[in-house]
Amino acid sequence: MSSFSRESTAEEVVDGLDLSGQVFMITGTTSGLGEESARVLAARGARIAMLARNAQANLEAAERIRSTVPDADLSMHQLDLSDLASVEGFAAEAADQFDRIDVLINNAGVMCCPFGRTTDGFEMQFGTNHLGHFALTARLMPLLRQAENARVVTLSSGGHRISDVDLDDPHFEHTPYDPWVAYGRSKTANIHFAAELARRFGDELLSLSVHPGAIPTKLGRHMTKEMIEGMRQRAKASSSSGQGLQYKTLESGAATQVWAATTPELVDQNGKYLADCNVAEPGTGEIGYAPHIYNPPTEAALWDLSERLVGLSF
């Protein structure tokens, strides 16, 4: 479908685009994919709202962006996705500072962390990766509705293949905690959320989920050598080529989410899961998707559960 591939960079997918006047809001901008996406989009003239938990690290990321994009239109905002009060506070701030949001990129996340709970008592990976972004998107819907062609891009992962969501025990209250299973559940939840958002609000916005690929970033800071080796073995076992996990550069890793946020090619692909700057296909391997996604009953049930857990409805 797309002329781009796994080697394409974020700069390449926006080459020639003029994003002047468009408002992009990105979570998790202190490093990695979030920072690179912000840099590339700012270089094309977009106004970027950088959302992160660590205010100082966010400021330093903005300084790095301005070192290569001196006229970057950036604003920095404090947001902790593991705290619903923080999400509510930021949304109130955004309502005062912005008249619309053209694109929301739900980029931030945690990966394979030790067992823990968010401020509101949710299992940390499900609570941060899914519920935090669910609540954020809900609270920002009034601003998204003010945009002419709003988009919501939600970062998932090939790790969704590890597990579907568990609607009966989402917080590991009765199941022994496994960091990989928790990660897989949260990344599947991201895909289900994007699909259900498209189903419910497809006449108002474009909603997509993205697998960026395997990129060495701070996301994996909790992983032990044994966990990394297990990930490699799992990837090798599911790879049709037998090559296993193939890392991307940061510049290529950011490409799919930037492409999802900007390309007109996807206007008729609402709710789809993307990888390597294309709509992903079912199958094994790094970019194939598992059969438990694209399941409308599960998507609707997860949506209902999420509304109850965060105390918000769209």
Coordinates of C-alpha atoms in Angstrom, one line a residue:
M1 CA 0.0 0.0 0.0
S2 CA 2.7 2.5 1.1
S3 CA 5.8 3.4 -0.8
F4 CA 7.7 3.4 2.5
S5 CA 9.3 0.4 4.3
R6 CA 10.9 -0.7 7.6
E7 CA 14.0 1.3 6.6
S8 CA 12.2 4.5 6.0
T9 CA 12.8 7.3 8.4
A10 CA 10.4 9.7 10.0
E11 CA 12.0 12.6 8.1
E12 CA 11.4 10.7 4.8
V13 CA 7.7 10.1 5.4
V14 CA 7.0 13.8 6.0
D15 CA 9.3 15.1 3.2
G16 CA 7.5 17.9 1.3
L17 CA 4.7 18.2 3.9
D18 CA 3.8 21.6 5.3
L19 CA 2.3 21.1 8.8
S20 CA 2.2 24.8 9.7
G21 CA -0.7 25.7 12.0
Q22 CA -1.4 22.1 13.0
V23 CA -1.3 21.2 16.7
F24 CA 0.3 17.9 17.6
M25 CA 0.2 16.6 21.2
I26 CA 2.6 13.8 22.0
T27 CA 3.0 11.9 25.3
G28 CA 6.4 10.6 26.4
T29 CA 8.7 13.2 24.7
T30 CA 11.7 13.1 27.0
S31 CA 13.6 10.7 24.7
G32 CA 13.3 8.0 22.1
L33 CA 10.4 7.8 19.7
G34 CA 8.5 10.7 21.3
E35 CA 11.4 13.1 21.1
E36 CA 12.2 12.1 17.5
S37 CA 8.6 12.4 16.4
A38 CA 8.4 15.8 18.0
R39 CA 11.6 16.9 16.3
V40 CA 10.6 15.8 12.8
L41 CA 7.0 17.2 13.0
A42 CA 8.3 20.5 14.4
A43 CA 10.7 20.7 11.5
R44 CA 7.7 20.6 9.1
G45 CA 6.1 23.6 10.9
A46 CA 3.8 21.9 13.4
R47 CA 3.1 23.2 16.8
I48 CA 4.1 20.5 19.3
A49 CA 2.8 20.1 22.8
M50 CA 5.4 17.9 24.6
L51 CA 3.8 15.9 27.4
A52 CA 6.0 14.1 30.0
R53 CA 6.2 13.1 33.6
N54 CA 9.7 14.5 34.2
A55 CA 9.6 18.3 33.6
Q56 CA 13.3 18.8 33.6
A57 CA 13.9 15.9 31.2
N58 CA 11.2 17.3 28.9
L59 CA 12.9 20.7 28.9
E60 CA 16.2 19.1 28.0
A61 CA 14.6 17.2 25.1
A62 CA 13.1 20.5 23.9
E63 CA 16.6 22.1 24.0
R64 CA 17.9 19.2 21.9
I65 CA 15.2 19.6 19.4
R66 CA 15.8 23.3 19.1
S67 CA 19.5 22.6 18.5
T68 CA 18.6 21.2 15.1
V69 CA 15.2 23.0 14.6
P70 CA 15.9 26.5 16.0
D71 CA 12.4 27.8 15.2
A72 CA 10.6 24.8 16.6
D73 CA 7.2 25.7 18.1
L74 CA 7.3 23.7 21.3
S75 CA 5.4 23.9 24.6
M76 CA 6.3 21.6 27.5
H77 CA 3.6 20.1 29.9
Q78 CA 3.8 17.9 32.9
L79 CA 1.7 14.7 32.7
D80 CA 1.9 11.5 34.7
L81 CA -0.2 8.8 33.0
S82 CA -0.1 6.6 36.0
D83 CA -2.1 9.2 38.0
L84 CA -5.6 10.1 36.9
A85 CA -5.5 13.3 38.8
S86 CA -2.5 14.4 36.7
V87 CA -4.4 13.5 33.5
E88 CA -7.4 15.6 34.7
G89 CA -5.1 18.5 35.6
F90 CA -3.3 18.5 32.3
A91 CA -6.6 18.3 30.4
A92 CA -7.8 21.4 32.2
E93 CA -4.6 23.2 31.3
A94 CA -4.9 22.2 27.7
A95 CA -8.5 23.5 27.5
D96 CA -7.1 26.9 28.5
Q97 CA -4.1 26.9 26.2
F98 CA -5.3 25.2 23.0
D99 CA -8.3 25.8 20.8
R100 CA -8.0 22.4 19.2
I101 CA -5.8 19.3 18.8
D102 CA -5.3 18.1 15.3
V103 CA -3.3 15.0 16.2
L104 CA -2.9 13.2 19.6
I105 CA 0.0 10.7 19.6
N106 CA -0.3 8.3 22.6
N107 CA 3.3 7.4 22.6
A108 CA 4.4 7.1 26.2
G109 CA 4.7 3.7 28.0
V110 CA 6.4 1.4 30.4
M111 CA 7.7 -2.1 29.5
C112 CA 8.3 -5.2 31.6
C113 CA 8.6 -3.3 34.9
P114 CA 8.5 -5.1 38.2
F115 CA 5.0 -5.5 39.7
G116 CA 3.6 -2.2 40.9
R117 CA 0.4 -0.2 41.0
T118 CA -0.5 3.2 39.7
T119 CA -1.6 6.0 42.0
D120 CA -5.2 4.7 41.5
G121 CA -4.4 1.1 42.2
F122 CA -4.2 -0.3 38.6
E123 CA -1.5 -2.7 37.6
M124 CA 1.3 -0.4 36.3
Q125 CA 1.6 -1.5 32.7
F126 CA -2.1 -1.8 32.0
G127 CA -2.8 1.4 34.0
T128 CA -0.1 3.5 32.3
N129 CA 0.0 2.2 28.8
H130 CA -3.8 1.8 28.3
L131 CA -5.9 3.3 31.1
G132 CA -3.8 6.5 31.3
H133 CA -4.1 7.1 27.6
F134 CA -7.8 6.1 27.6
A135 CA -8.5 8.8 30.2
L136 CA -6.3 11.3 28.4
T137 CA -8.1 10.8 25.1
A138 CA -11.5 11.0 26.8
R139 CA -10.6 14.3 28.5
L140 CA -9.1 15.7 25.3
M141 CA -12.1 14.8 23.1
P142 CA -13.6 18.3 23.2
L143 CA -10.4 19.7 21.7
L144 CA -10.1 16.9 19.2
R145 CA -13.6 17.6 18.1
Q146 CA -12.6 21.2 17.2
A147 CA -10.1 20.0 14.6
E148 CA -11.2 19.6 11.0
N149 CA -9.6 16.2 10.5
A150 CA -8.5 14.9 13.9
R151 CA -6.3 11.9 14.4
V152 CA -5.4 9.7 17.4
V153 CA -2.4 7.5 17.0
T154 CA -1.8 5.0 19.8
L155 CA 1.5 3.2 20.2
S156 CA 1.2 -0.6 20.5
S157 CA 3.8 -3.3 19.9
G158 CA 4.5 -6.6 18.3
G159 CA 4.5 -7.7 22.0
H160 CA 0.7 -7.8 21.8
R161 CA 1.1 -11.3 20.5
I162 CA 2.1 -12.4 24.0
S163 CA -1.4 -12.1 25.4
D164 CA -4.9 -10.8 24.9
V165 CA -6.4 -8.6 27.6
D166 CA -7.8 -10.3 30.7
L167 CA -11.1 -8.5 31.4
D168 CA -11.7 -10.6 34.6
D169 CA -8.3 -10.0 36.2
P170 CA -6.8 -6.9 34.6
H171 CA -4.6 -6.0 37.6
F172 CA -3.2 -9.5 38.4
E173 CA -5.1 -9.7 41.7
H174 CA -5.7 -13.5 41.2
T175 CA -3.0 -14.3 38.5
P176 CA 0.7 -14.6 39.2
Y177 CA 2.4 -11.5 37.8
D178 CA 4.5 -12.0 34.7
P179 CA 6.0 -8.7 33.3
W180 CA 5.9 -10.0 29.8
V181 CA 2.3 -11.1 30.0
A182 CA 1.4 -7.7 31.6
Y183 CA 3.1 -5.9 28.8
G184 CA 1.4 -8.0 26.1
R185 CA -2.0 -7.4 27.7
S186 CA -1.4 -3.6 27.8
K187 CA -0.2 -3.5 24.1
T188 CA -3.2 -5.6 23.0
A189 CA -5.4 -3.1 24.9
N190 CA -3.8 -0.3 22.9
I191 CA -4.9 -2.0 19.7
H192 CA -8.4 -2.8 21.0
F193 CA -8.8 0.8 22.1
A194 CA -7.8 2.3 18.8
A195 CA -10.2 0.0 16.9
E196 CA -13.1 0.7 19.3
L197 CA -12.4 4.5 19.2
A198 CA -12.7 4.3 15.4
R199 CA -15.9 2.3 15.6
R200 CA -17.5 4.8 18.0
F201 CA -16.2 8.0 16.6
G202 CA -15.1 7.2 13.1
D203 CA -17.2 10.0 11.7
E204 CA -15.3 12.5 13.8
L205 CA -11.7 11.3 13.8
L206 CA -9.1 8.8 12.4
S207 CA -7.8 6.3 15.0
L208 CA -4.9 4.1 14.4
S209 CA -2.5 1.8 16.4
V210 CA 1.2 1.4 15.6
H211 CA 3.9 -1.1 16.1
P212 CA 7.1 0.9 15.8
G213 CA 9.5 -2.0 15.7
A214 CA 12.2 -3.0 18.0
I215 CA 14.3 0.0 18.9
P216 CA 16.9 0.2 21.7
T217 CA 15.4 3.0 23.9
K218 CA 14.9 3.7 27.6
L219 CA 11.6 1.8 27.4
G220 CA 13.5 -1.4 28.1
R221 CA 15.3 -0.1 31.2
H222 CA 13.6 -2.6 33.4
M223 CA 14.7 -5.6 31.4
T224 CA 17.3 -8.0 32.7
K225 CA 19.7 -9.9 30.4
E226 CA 17.5 -13.0 30.9
M227 CA 14.4 -11.1 29.8
I228 CA 16.1 -9.7 26.7
E229 CA 17.3 -13.2 25.7
G230 CA 13.8 -14.6 26.2
M231 CA 12.5 -11.8 24.0
R232 CA 15.0 -12.8 21.3
Q233 CA 14.2 -16.4 21.5
R234 CA 10.5 -15.7 21.3
A235 CA 11.0 -13.6 18.3
K236 CA 13.2 -16.2 16.6
A237 CA 10.6 -18.9 17.2
S238 CA 7.8 -16.9 15.6
S239 CA 9.9 -15.6 12.7
S240 CA 9.2 -17.3 9.3
S241 CA 12.7 -16.4 8.2
G242 CA 14.3 -17.7 11.4
Q243 CA 16.2 -14.4 11.8
G244 CA 14.4 -13.4 14.9
L245 CA 14.4 -9.9 16.3
Q246 CA 15.8 -7.2 14.0
Y247 CA 16.4 -3.8 15.6
K248 CA 15.6 -0.5 13.9
T249 CA 17.3 2.8 14.2
L250 CA 15.4 5.4 16.2
E251 CA 14.8 7.4 13.0
S252 CA 13.1 4.4 11.4
G253 CA 11.3 3.5 14.6
A254 CA 9.5 6.8 14.7
A255 CA 8.5 6.6 11.0
T256 CA 5.3 4.6 11.3
Q257 CA 3.8 6.8 14.0
V258 CA 4.7 9.9 12.1
W259 CA 3.3 8.4 8.9
A260 CA 0.1 7.5 10.8
A261 CA -0.2 11.0 12.1
T262 CA 0.2 12.7 8.7
T263 CA -0.4 10.6 5.6
P264 CA -3.6 11.0 3.6
E265 CA -3.2 7.3 2.5
L266 CA -4.9 6.1 5.7
V267 CA -8.2 8.0 5.7
D268 CA -10.1 4.8 4.7
Q269 CA -8.2 2.6 7.2
N270 CA -9.8 3.7 10.4
G271 CA -9.1 1.5 13.4
K272 CA -6.2 -0.4 11.7
Y273 CA -3.0 -1.7 13.3
L274 CA 0.1 -0.5 11.4
A275 CA 3.7 -1.7 11.1
D276 CA 6.7 -0.7 8.9
C277 CA 4.7 2.2 7.4
N278 CA 2.0 -0.1 6.1
V279 CA -1.3 -1.6 7.3
A280 CA -0.1 -4.8 9.1
E281 CA -1.2 -8.3 8.0
P282 CA -2.0 -11.3 10.1
G283 CA 0.7 -13.8 10.8
T284 CA 3.8 -14.6 12.9
G285 CA 7.1 -12.7 12.8
E286 CA 7.9 -9.2 14.0
I287 CA 5.2 -7.3 12.1
G288 CA 2.4 -9.9 11.8
Y289 CA -0.5 -9.5 14.1
A290 CA -2.1 -12.1 16.4
P291 CA -5.6 -13.5 15.8
H292 CA -6.9 -12.0 19.1
I293 CA -7.0 -8.4 17.8
Y294 CA -9.8 -7.0 15.6
N295 CA -12.3 -8.6 18.0
P296 CA -15.4 -6.2 18.3
P297 CA -16.9 -7.9 21.4
T298 CA -13.6 -7.8 23.3
E299 CA -13.0 -4.2 22.2
A300 CA -16.4 -3.1 23.4
A301 CA -16.1 -5.0 26.7
L302 CA -12.6 -3.4 27.3
W303 CA -14.0 0.0 26.5
D304 CA -16.8 -0.5 29.1
L305 CA -14.4 -1.8 31.7
S306 CA -12.0 1.1 31.1
E307 CA -14.8 3.7 31.5
R308 CA -15.7 2.1 34.8
L309 CA -12.1 2.0 36.0
V310 CA -11.2 5.6 35.2
G311 CA -14.7 7.0 36.0
L312 CA -15.1 8.6 32.6
S313 CA -17.3 8.1 29.6
F314 CA -16.9 9.4 26.1

